[in-house]
CSV table of C-alpha atoms in Angstrom, one decimal:
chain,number,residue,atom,x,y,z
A,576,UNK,CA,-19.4,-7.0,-4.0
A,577,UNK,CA,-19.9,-6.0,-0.5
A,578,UNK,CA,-21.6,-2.4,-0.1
A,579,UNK,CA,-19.4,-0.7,2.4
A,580,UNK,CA,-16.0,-2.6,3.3
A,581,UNK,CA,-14.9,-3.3,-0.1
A,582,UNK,CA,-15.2,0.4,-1.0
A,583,UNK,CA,-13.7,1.9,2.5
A,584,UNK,CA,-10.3,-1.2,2.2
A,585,UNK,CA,-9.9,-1.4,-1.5
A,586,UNK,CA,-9.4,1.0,-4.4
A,587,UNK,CA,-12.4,1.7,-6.2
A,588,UNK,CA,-12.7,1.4,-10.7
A,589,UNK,CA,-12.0,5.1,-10.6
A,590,UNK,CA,-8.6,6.2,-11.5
A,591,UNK,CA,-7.4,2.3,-12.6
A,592,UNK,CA,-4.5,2.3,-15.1
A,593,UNK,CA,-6.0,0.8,-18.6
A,594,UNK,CA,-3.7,-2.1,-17.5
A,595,UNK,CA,-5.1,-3.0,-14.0
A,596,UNK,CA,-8.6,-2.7,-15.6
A,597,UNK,CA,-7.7,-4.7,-18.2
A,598,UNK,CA,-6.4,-7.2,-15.6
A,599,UNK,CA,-9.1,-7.3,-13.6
A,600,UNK,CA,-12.0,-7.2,-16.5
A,601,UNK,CA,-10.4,-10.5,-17.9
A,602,UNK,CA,-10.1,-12.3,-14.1
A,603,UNK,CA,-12.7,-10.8,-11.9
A,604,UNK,CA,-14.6,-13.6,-9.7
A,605,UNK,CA,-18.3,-13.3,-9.9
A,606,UNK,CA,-19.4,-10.8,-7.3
A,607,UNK,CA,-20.7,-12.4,-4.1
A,608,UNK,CA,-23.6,-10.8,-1.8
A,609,UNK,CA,-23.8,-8.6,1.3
A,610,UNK,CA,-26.1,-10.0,4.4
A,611,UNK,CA,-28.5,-7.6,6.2
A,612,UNK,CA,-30.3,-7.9,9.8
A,613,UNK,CA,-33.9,-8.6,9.9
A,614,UNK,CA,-36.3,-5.4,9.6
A,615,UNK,CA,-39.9,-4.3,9.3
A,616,UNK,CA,-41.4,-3.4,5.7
A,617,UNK,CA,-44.3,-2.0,3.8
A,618,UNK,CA,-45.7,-2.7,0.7
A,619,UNK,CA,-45.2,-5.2,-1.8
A,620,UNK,CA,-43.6,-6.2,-4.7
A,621,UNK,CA,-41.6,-3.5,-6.2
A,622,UNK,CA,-43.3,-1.0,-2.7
A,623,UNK,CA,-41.3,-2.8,-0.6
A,624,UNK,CA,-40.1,-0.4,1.4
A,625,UNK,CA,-38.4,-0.6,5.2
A,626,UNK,CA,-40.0,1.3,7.6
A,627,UNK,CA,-40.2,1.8,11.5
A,628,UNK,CA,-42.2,0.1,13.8
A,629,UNK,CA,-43.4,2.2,17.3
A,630,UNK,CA,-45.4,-1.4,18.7
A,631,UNK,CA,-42.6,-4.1,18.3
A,632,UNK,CA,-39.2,-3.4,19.7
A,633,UNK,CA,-36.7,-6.3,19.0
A,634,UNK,CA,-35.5,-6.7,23.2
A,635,UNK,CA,-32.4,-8.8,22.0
A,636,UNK,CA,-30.6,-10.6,19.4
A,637,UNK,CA,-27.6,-13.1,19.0
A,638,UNK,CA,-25.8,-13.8,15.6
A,639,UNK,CA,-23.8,-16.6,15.0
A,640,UNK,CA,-21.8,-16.4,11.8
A,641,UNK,CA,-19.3,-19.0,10.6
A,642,UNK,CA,-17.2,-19.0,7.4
A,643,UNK,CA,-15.9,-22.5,5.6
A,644,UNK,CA,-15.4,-24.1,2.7
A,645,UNK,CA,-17.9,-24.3,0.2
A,646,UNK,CA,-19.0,-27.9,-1.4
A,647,UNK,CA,-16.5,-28.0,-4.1
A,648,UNK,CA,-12.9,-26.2,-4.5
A,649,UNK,CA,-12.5,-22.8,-4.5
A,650,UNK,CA,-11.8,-22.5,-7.8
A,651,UNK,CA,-13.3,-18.9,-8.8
A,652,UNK,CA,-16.7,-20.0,-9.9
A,653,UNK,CA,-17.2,-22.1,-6.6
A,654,UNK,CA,-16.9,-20.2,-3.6
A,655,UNK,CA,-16.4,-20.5,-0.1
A,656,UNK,CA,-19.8,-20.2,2.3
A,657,UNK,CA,-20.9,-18.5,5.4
A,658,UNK,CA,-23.3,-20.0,7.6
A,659,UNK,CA,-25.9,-17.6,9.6
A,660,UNK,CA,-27.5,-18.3,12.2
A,661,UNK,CA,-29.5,-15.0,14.2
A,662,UNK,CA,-32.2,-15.5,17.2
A,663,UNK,CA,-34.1,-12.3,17.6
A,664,UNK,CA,-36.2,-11.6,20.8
A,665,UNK,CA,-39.6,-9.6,19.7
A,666,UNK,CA,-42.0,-7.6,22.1
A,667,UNK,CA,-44.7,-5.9,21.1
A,668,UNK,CA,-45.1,-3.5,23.7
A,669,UNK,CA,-48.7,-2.2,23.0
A,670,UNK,CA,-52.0,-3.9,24.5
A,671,UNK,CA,-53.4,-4.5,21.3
A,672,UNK,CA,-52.6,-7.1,17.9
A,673,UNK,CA,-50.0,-6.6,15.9
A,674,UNK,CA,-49.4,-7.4,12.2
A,675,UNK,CA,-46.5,-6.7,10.7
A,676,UNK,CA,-44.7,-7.8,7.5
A,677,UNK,CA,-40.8,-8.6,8.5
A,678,UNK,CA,-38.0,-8.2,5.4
A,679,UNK,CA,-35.0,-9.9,5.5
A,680,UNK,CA,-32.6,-8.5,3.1
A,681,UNK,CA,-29.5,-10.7,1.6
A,682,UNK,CA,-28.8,-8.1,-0.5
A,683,UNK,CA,-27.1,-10.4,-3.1
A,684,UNK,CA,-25.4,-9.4,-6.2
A,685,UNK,CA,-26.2,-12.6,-7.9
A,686,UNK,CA,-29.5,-11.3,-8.5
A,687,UNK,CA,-29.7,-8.0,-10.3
A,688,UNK,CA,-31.6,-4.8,-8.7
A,689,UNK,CA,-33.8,-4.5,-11.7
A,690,UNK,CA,-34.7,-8.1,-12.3
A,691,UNK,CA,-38.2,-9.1,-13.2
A,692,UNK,CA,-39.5,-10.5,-9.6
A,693,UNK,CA,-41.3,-12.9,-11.7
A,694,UNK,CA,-38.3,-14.3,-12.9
A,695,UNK,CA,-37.2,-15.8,-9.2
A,696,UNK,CA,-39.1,-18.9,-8.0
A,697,UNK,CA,-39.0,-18.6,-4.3
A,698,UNK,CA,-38.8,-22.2,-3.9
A,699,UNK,CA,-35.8,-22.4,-5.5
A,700,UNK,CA,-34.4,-19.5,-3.7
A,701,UNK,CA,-35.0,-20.9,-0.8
A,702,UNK,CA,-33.3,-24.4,-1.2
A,703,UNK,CA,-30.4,-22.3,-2.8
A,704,UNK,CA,-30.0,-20.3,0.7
A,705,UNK,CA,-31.0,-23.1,3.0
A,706,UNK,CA,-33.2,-19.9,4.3
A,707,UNK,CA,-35.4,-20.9,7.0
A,708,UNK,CA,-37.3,-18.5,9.2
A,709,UNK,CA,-39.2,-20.1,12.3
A,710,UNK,CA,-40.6,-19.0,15.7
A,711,UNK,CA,-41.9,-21.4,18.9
A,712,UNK,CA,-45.4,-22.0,17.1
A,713,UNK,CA,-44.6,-22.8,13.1
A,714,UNK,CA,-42.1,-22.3,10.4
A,715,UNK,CA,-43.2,-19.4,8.1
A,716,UNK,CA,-43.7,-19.7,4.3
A,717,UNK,CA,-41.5,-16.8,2.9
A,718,UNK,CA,-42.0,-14.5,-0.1
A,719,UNK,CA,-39.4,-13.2,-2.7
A,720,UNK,CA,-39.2,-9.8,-4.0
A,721,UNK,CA,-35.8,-8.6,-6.1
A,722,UNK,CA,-35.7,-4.9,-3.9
A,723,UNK,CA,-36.9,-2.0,-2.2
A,724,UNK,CA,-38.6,0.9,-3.4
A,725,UNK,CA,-35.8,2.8,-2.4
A,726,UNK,CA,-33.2,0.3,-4.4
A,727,UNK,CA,-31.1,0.1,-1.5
A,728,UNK,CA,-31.8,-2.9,-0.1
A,729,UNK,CA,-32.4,-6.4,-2.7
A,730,UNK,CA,-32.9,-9.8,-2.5
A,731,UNK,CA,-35.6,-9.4,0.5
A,732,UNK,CA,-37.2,-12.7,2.1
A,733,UNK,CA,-40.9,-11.5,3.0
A,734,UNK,CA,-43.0,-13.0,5.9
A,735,UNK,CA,-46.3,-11.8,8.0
A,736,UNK,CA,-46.1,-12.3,11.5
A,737,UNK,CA,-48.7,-11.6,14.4
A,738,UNK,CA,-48.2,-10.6,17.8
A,739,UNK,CA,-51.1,-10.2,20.8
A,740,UNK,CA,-50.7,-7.5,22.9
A,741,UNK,CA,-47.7,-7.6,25.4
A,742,UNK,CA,-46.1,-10.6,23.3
A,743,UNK,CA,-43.1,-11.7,23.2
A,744,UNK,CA,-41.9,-14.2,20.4
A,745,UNK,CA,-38.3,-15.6,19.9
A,746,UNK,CA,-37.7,-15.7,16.4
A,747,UNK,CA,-34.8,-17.6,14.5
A,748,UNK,CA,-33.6,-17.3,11.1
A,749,UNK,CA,-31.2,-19.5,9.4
A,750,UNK,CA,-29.6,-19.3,6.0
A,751,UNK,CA,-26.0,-20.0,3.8
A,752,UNK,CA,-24.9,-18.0,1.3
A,753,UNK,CA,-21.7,-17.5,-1.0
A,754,UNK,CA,-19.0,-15.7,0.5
A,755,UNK,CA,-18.0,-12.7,-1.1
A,756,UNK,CA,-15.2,-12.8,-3.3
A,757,UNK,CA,-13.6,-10.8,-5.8
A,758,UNK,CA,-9.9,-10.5,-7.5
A,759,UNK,CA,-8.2,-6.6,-6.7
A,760,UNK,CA,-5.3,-5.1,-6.3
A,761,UNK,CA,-3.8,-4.4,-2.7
A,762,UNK,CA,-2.9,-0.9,-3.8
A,763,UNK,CA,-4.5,2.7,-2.3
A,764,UNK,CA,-3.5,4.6,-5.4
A,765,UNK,CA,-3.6,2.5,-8.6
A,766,UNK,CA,-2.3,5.6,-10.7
A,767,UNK,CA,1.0,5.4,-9.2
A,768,UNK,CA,4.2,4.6,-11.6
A,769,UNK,CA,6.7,2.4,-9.3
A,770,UNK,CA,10.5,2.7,-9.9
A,771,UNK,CA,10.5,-0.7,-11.0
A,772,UNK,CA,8.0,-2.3,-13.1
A,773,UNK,CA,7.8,-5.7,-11.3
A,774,UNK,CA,6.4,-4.4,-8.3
A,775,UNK,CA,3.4,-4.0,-10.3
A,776,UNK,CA,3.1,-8.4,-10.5
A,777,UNK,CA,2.8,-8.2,-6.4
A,778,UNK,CA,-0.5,-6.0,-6.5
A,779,UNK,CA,-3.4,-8.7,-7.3
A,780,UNK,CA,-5.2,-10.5,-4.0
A,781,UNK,CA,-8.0,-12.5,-3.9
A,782,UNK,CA,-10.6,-10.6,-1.4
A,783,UNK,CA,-12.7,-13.1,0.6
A,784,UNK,CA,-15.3,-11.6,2.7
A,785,UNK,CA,-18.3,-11.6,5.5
A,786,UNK,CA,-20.2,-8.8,5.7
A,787,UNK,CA,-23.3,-8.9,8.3
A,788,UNK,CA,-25.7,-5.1,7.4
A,789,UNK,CA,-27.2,-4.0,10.7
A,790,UNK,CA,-29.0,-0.8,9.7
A,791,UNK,CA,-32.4,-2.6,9.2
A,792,UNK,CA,-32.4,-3.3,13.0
A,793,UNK,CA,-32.8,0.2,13.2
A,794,UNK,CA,-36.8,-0.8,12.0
A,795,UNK,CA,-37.8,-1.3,15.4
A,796,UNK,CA,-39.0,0.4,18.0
A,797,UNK,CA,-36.2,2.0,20.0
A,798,UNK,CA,-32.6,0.8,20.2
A,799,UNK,CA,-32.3,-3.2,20.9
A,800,UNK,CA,-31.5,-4.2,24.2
A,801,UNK,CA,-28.2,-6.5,23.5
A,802,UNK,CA,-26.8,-7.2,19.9
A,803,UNK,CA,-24.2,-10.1,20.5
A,804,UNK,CA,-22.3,-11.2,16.8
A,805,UNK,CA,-19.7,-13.8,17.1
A,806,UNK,CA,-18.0,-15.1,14.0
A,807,UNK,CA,-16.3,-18.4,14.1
A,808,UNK,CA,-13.1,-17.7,12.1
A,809,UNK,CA,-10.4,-20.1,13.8
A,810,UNK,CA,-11.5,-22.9,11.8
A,811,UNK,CA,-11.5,-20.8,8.4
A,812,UNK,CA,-8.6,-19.3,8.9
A,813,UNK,CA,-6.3,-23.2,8.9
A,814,UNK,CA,-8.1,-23.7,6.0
A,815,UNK,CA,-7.0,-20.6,3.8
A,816,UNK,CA,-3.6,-21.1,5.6
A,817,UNK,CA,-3.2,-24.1,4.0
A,818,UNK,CA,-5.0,-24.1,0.4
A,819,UNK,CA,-4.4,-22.6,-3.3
A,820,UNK,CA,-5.1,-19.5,-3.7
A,821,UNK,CA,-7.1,-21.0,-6.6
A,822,UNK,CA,-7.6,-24.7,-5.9
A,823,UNK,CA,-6.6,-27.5,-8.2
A,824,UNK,CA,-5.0,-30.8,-8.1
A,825,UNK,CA,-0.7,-30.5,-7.7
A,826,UNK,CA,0.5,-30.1,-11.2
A,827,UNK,CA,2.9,-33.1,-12.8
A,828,UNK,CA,6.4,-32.5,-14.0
A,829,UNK,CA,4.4,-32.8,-17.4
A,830,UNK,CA,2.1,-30.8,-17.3
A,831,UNK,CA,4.4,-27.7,-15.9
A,832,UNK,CA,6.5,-28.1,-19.5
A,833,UNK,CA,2.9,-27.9,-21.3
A,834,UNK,CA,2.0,-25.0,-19.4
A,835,UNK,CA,5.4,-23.0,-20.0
A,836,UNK,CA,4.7,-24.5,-23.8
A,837,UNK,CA,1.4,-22.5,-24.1
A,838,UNK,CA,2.7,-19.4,-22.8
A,839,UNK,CA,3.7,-18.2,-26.3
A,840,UNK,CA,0.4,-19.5,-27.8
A,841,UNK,CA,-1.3,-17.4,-25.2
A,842,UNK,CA,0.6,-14.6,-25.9
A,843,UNK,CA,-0.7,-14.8,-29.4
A,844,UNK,CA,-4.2,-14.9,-28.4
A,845,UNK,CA,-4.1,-11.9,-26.3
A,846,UNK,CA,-2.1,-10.0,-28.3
A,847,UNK,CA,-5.5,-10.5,-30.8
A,848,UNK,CA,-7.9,-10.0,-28.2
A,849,UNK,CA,-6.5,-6.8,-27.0
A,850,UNK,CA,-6.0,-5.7,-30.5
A,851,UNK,CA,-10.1,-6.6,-31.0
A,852,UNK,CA,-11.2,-5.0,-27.8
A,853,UNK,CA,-9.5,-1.8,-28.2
A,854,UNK,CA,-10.3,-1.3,-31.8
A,855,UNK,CA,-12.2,1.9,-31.2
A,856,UNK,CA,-9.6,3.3,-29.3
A,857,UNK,CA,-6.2,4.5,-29.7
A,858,UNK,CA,-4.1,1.9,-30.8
A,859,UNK,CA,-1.0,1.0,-28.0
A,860,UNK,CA,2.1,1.3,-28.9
A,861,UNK,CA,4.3,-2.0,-29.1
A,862,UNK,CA,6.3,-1.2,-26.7
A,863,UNK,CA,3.0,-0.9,-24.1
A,864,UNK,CA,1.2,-4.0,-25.7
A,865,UNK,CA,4.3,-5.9,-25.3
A,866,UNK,CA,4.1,-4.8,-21.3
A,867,UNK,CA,0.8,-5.9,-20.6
A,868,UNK,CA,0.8,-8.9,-22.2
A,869,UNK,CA,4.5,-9.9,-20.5
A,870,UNK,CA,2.3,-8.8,-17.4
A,871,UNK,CA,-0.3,-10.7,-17.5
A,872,UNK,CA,1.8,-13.4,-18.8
A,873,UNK,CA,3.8,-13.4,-15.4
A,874,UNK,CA,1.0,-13.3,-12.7
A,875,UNK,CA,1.1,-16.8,-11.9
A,876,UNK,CA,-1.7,-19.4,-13.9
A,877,UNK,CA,-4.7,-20.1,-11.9
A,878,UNK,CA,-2.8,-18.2,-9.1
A,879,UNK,CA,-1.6,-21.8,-8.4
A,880,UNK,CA,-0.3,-20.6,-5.0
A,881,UNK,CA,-0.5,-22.9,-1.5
A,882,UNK,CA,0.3,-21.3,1.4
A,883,UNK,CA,0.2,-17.5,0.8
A,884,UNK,CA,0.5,-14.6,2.9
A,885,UNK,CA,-2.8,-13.3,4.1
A,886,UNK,CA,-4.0,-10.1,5.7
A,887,UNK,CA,-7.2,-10.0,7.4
A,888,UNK,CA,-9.1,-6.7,8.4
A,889,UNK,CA,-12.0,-6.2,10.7
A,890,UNK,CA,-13.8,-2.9,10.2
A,891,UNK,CA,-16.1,-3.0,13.1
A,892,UNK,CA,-13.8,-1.7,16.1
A,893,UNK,CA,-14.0,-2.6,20.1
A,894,UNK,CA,-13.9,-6.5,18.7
A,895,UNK,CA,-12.9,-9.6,20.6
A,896,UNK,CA,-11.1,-12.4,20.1
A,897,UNK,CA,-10.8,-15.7,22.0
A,898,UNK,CA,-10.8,-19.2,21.0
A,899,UNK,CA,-10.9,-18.8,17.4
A,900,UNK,CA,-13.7,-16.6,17.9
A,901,UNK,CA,-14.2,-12.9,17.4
A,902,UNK,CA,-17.1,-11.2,19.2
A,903,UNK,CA,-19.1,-7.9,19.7
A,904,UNK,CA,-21.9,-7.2,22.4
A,905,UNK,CA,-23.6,-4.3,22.1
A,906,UNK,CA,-26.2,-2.5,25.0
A,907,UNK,CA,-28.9,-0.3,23.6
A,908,UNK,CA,-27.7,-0.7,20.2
A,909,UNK,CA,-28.6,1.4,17.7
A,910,UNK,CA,-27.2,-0.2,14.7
A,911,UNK,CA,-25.4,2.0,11.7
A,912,UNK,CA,-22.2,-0.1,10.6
A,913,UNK,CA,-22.0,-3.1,9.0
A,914,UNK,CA,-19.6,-5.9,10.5
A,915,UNK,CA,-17.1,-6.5,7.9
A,916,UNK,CA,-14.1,-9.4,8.2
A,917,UNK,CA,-11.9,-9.1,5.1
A,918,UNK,CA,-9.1,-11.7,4.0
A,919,UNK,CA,-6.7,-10.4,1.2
A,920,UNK,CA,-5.1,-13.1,0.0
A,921,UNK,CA,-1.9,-11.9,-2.1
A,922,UNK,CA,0.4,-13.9,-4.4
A,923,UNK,CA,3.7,-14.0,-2.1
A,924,UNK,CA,4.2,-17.3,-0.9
A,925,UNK,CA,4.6,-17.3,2.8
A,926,UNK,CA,7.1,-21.3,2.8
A,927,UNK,CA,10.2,-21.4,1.6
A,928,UNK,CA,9.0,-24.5,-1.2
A,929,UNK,CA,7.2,-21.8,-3.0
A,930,UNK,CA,10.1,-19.2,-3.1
A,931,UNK,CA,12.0,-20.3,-6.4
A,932,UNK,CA,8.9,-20.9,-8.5
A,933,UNK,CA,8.0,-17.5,-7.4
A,934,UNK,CA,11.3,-15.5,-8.0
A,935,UNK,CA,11.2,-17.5,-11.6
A,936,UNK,CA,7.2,-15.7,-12.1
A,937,UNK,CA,8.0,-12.3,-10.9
A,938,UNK,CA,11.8,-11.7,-11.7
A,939,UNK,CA,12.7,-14.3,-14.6
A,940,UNK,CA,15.3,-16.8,-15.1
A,941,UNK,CA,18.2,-15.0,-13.8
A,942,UNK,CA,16.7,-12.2,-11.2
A,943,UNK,CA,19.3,-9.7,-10.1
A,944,UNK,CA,20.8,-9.0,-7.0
A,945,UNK,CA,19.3,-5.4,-6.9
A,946,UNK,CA,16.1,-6.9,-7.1
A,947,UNK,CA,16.3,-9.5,-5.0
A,948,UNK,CA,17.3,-7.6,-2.1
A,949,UNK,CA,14.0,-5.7,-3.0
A,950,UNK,CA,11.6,-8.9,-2.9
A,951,UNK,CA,13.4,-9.7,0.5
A,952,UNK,CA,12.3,-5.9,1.8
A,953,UNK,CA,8.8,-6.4,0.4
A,954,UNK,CA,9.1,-9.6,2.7
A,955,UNK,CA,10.4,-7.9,5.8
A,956,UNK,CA,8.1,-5.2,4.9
A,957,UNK,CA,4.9,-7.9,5.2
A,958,UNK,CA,6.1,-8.5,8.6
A,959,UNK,CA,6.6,-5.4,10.2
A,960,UNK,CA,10.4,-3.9,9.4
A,961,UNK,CA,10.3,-0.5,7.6
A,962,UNK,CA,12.3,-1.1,4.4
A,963,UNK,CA,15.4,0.8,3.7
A,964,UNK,CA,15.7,1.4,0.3
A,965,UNK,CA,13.7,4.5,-0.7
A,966,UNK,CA,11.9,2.6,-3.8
A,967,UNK,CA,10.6,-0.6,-1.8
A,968,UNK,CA,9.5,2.3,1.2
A,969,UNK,CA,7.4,4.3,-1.8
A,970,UNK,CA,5.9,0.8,-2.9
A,971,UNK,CA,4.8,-0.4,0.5
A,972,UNK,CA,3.7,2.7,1.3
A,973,UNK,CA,0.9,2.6,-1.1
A,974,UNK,CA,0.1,-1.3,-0.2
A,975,UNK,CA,-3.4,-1.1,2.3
A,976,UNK,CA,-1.4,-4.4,4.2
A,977,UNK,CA,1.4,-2.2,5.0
A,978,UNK,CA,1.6,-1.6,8.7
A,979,UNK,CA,5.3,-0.7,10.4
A,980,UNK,CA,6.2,-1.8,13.9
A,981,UNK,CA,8.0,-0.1,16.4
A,982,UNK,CA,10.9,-1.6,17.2
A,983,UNK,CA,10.7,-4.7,15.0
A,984,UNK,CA,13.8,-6.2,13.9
A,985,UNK,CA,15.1,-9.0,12.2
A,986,UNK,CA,15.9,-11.0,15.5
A,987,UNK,CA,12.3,-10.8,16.3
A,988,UNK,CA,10.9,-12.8,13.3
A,989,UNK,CA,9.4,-16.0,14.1
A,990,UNK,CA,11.5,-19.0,12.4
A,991,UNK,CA,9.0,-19.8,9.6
A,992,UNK,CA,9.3,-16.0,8.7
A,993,UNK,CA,13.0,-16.6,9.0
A,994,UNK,CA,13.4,-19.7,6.8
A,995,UNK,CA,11.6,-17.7,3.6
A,996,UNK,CA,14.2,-14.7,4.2
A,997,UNK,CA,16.6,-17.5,3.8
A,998,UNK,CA,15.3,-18.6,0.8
A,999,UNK,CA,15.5,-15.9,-0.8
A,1000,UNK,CA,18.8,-14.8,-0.3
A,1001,UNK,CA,20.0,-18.3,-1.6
A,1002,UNK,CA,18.7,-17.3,-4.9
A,1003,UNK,CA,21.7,-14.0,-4.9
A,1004,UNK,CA,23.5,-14.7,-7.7
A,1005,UNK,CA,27.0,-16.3,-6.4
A,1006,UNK,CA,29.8,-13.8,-5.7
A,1007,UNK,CA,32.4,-13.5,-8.4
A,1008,UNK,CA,36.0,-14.5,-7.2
A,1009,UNK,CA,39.0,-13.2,-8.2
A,1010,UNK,CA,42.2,-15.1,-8.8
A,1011,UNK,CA,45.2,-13.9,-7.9
């Protein structure tokens, strides 16, 4: 998971109702790594160990990062990628030789902090990353070690490189790595007990992320001269618009009856496996193993969702965007946050195709008017419009994607937002008549 963002935006384990961690135990996406700026170490092996340089000062350096669809679809063990791309500018401003050993960290979760370095081939790593590391004069032949001595920073691509005195060297580092990825709830407070139960089922996202670590850059001597990131997200962002949550082919008339079929023989099966995994604990009540198991019965299979609402969060501040492209430049940068993009992806479906389905998931066969008029507040919520009932406002309230507009209205909704409104309220049960 990533080391800072995902910690500062999301809740963390502690304080998760036994029902959310049970949720999120049984569905989590593998963790996906973290990306770090290049830096100057000592040591080897296990020693590895960043330190600072006073001879080689890194004058500039220009990161291109752009986010897309990984080989196959996103299907929770597949994930989407993130192509790097940095240039660093070196000087070594004594009048003597230089050798120093330069760490690149990925710090990647794939690979655990106290793994046997022997157990990596660096080869293999290598072609896994598509890691290249290369300079005017030769492409350098890269060592592997699992961390630092300090276990802060882990998966660490090791290189020597030697400057003459007054030198200055452009050096360029390419890899690709799994996004980060992880499934969460969009709460701030997971201990909270809403009014209504169902407002639980709108909590899950799918968190896709790019994280870029800067604090290695602070290795060299003095601050660097100009720090330009840009991150290509326009292209990224059409695609998320427009896939399922998790990605599979459209399902037939067929197999939707097959799938509502096996919903009572997977109620079975979790009803045993809670049962097994609890069995040194205190044993629920059926009343609360009936709950979680209608819960987790409801969130929608294989979150099977196209075109959901997204939020996307930049942590980084005094960002630009332009072109489908957000940017920093920096002067005299001495680096200490990481540049984080976040996209929370959450179950709501944001066309109005996707509304029935949806009601059916979350509210049942025959939803009530009461609680429609709540999904349609949640909605309007999404977009802006402070909610009037008093329950939806304490819901929202604890959502992280929950931001209220000044002066936003109904008549200011764009027609797409509109047309899902409308599609809700023709789901209202029909008024009763009366004859005289």
């Amino acid at each position: 998971m990533p080391t800072n963002f995902m910690t500062k935006w999301l809740p963390g384990k502690k304080g998760m109702t036994w029902r959310r961690w049970l949720i999120f135990l049984a569905t989590a996406i593998a963790p996906c790594p973290a990306h770090a700026n290049t830096g100057i170490f000592e040591g080897s092996g296990h020693t590895i160990k960043l330190v600072h340089s006073a001879d080689v000062e890194m004058q500039s350096e220009e990161v291109t990062i752009v986010p897309g669809r990984g080989p196959f679809l996103f299907n929770g063990s597949t994930m989407d990628r993130v192509n790097y791309e940095c240039k660093f500018v070196l000087h070594n401003r004594s009048k003597k030789p230089v050798t120093i050993q330069v760490g690149f960290p990925l710090n990647s979760q794939f690979m655990s902090a106290s793994s046997d370095p022997k157990k990596y081939d660096p080869t293999e790593l290598v072609f896994k990353y598509k890691f290249i590391v290369r300079d005017k004069e030769r492409t350098y032949h890269v060592r592997f070690v699992p961390q630092d001595e300090d276990h802060k920073l882990s998966s660490i691509f090791l290189w020597n490189m030697t400057f003459q005195g007054d030198e200055t060297r452009t050096l360029n580092v390419a890899y690709e790595i799994p996004m980060t990825a992880v499934l969460y709830c969009t709460e701030k407070e997971s201990d909270i007990k809403y009014a209504k139960t169902w407002y639980e089922r709108l909590t899950p996202c799918i968190y896709e992320g790019i994280e870029y670590v800067t604090v290695t850059g602070q290795s060299w001597a003095g601050p660097i001269g100009t720090a330009k990131f840009n991150v290509h997200v326009g292209g990224f962002e059409q695609y998320l618009a427009t896939r399922y949550i998790i990605e599979r082919p459209e399902f037939t008339a067929k197999e939707q009856l097959d799938l509502e079929k096996s919903q009572k023989e997977r109620a079975t099966r979790l009803r045993q496996e809670i049962k097994e995994a609890r069995k040194d604990k205190p044993p629920l009540s059926d009343t609360e193993l009936d709950a979680l198991i209608d819960d987790l019965l409801h969130y929608p299979v294989d979150f099977h969702i196209k075109n959901c609402l997204i939020h996307r969060k930049v942590s980084l501040k005094e960002w630009q965007e332009k072109d489908g492209v957000i940017r920093w430049e920096f002067k005299n940068y001495r680096p200490q946050e990481s540049l984080d993009i976040a996209y929370v992806l959450v179950i709501l479906p944001k066309t109005p195709e996707g509304v029935p389905m949806f009601i059916k998931w979350v509210l049942g066969e025959k939803p009530k008017q009461e609680d429609l008029n709540d999904l349609r507040e949640i909605y309007l919520a999404w977009w802006g419009i402070a909610p009037q009932s008093k329950t939806v406002r304490e819901f929202v309230s604890n959502q992280h994607w929950y931001s209220p507009k000044d002066g936003m209205t109904m008549e200011k909704l764009t027609a797409e937002q509109k047309v899902v409104i409308s599609a809700i309220e023709q789901q209202f049960p029909p008024k009763k008549t009366t004859v005289p």
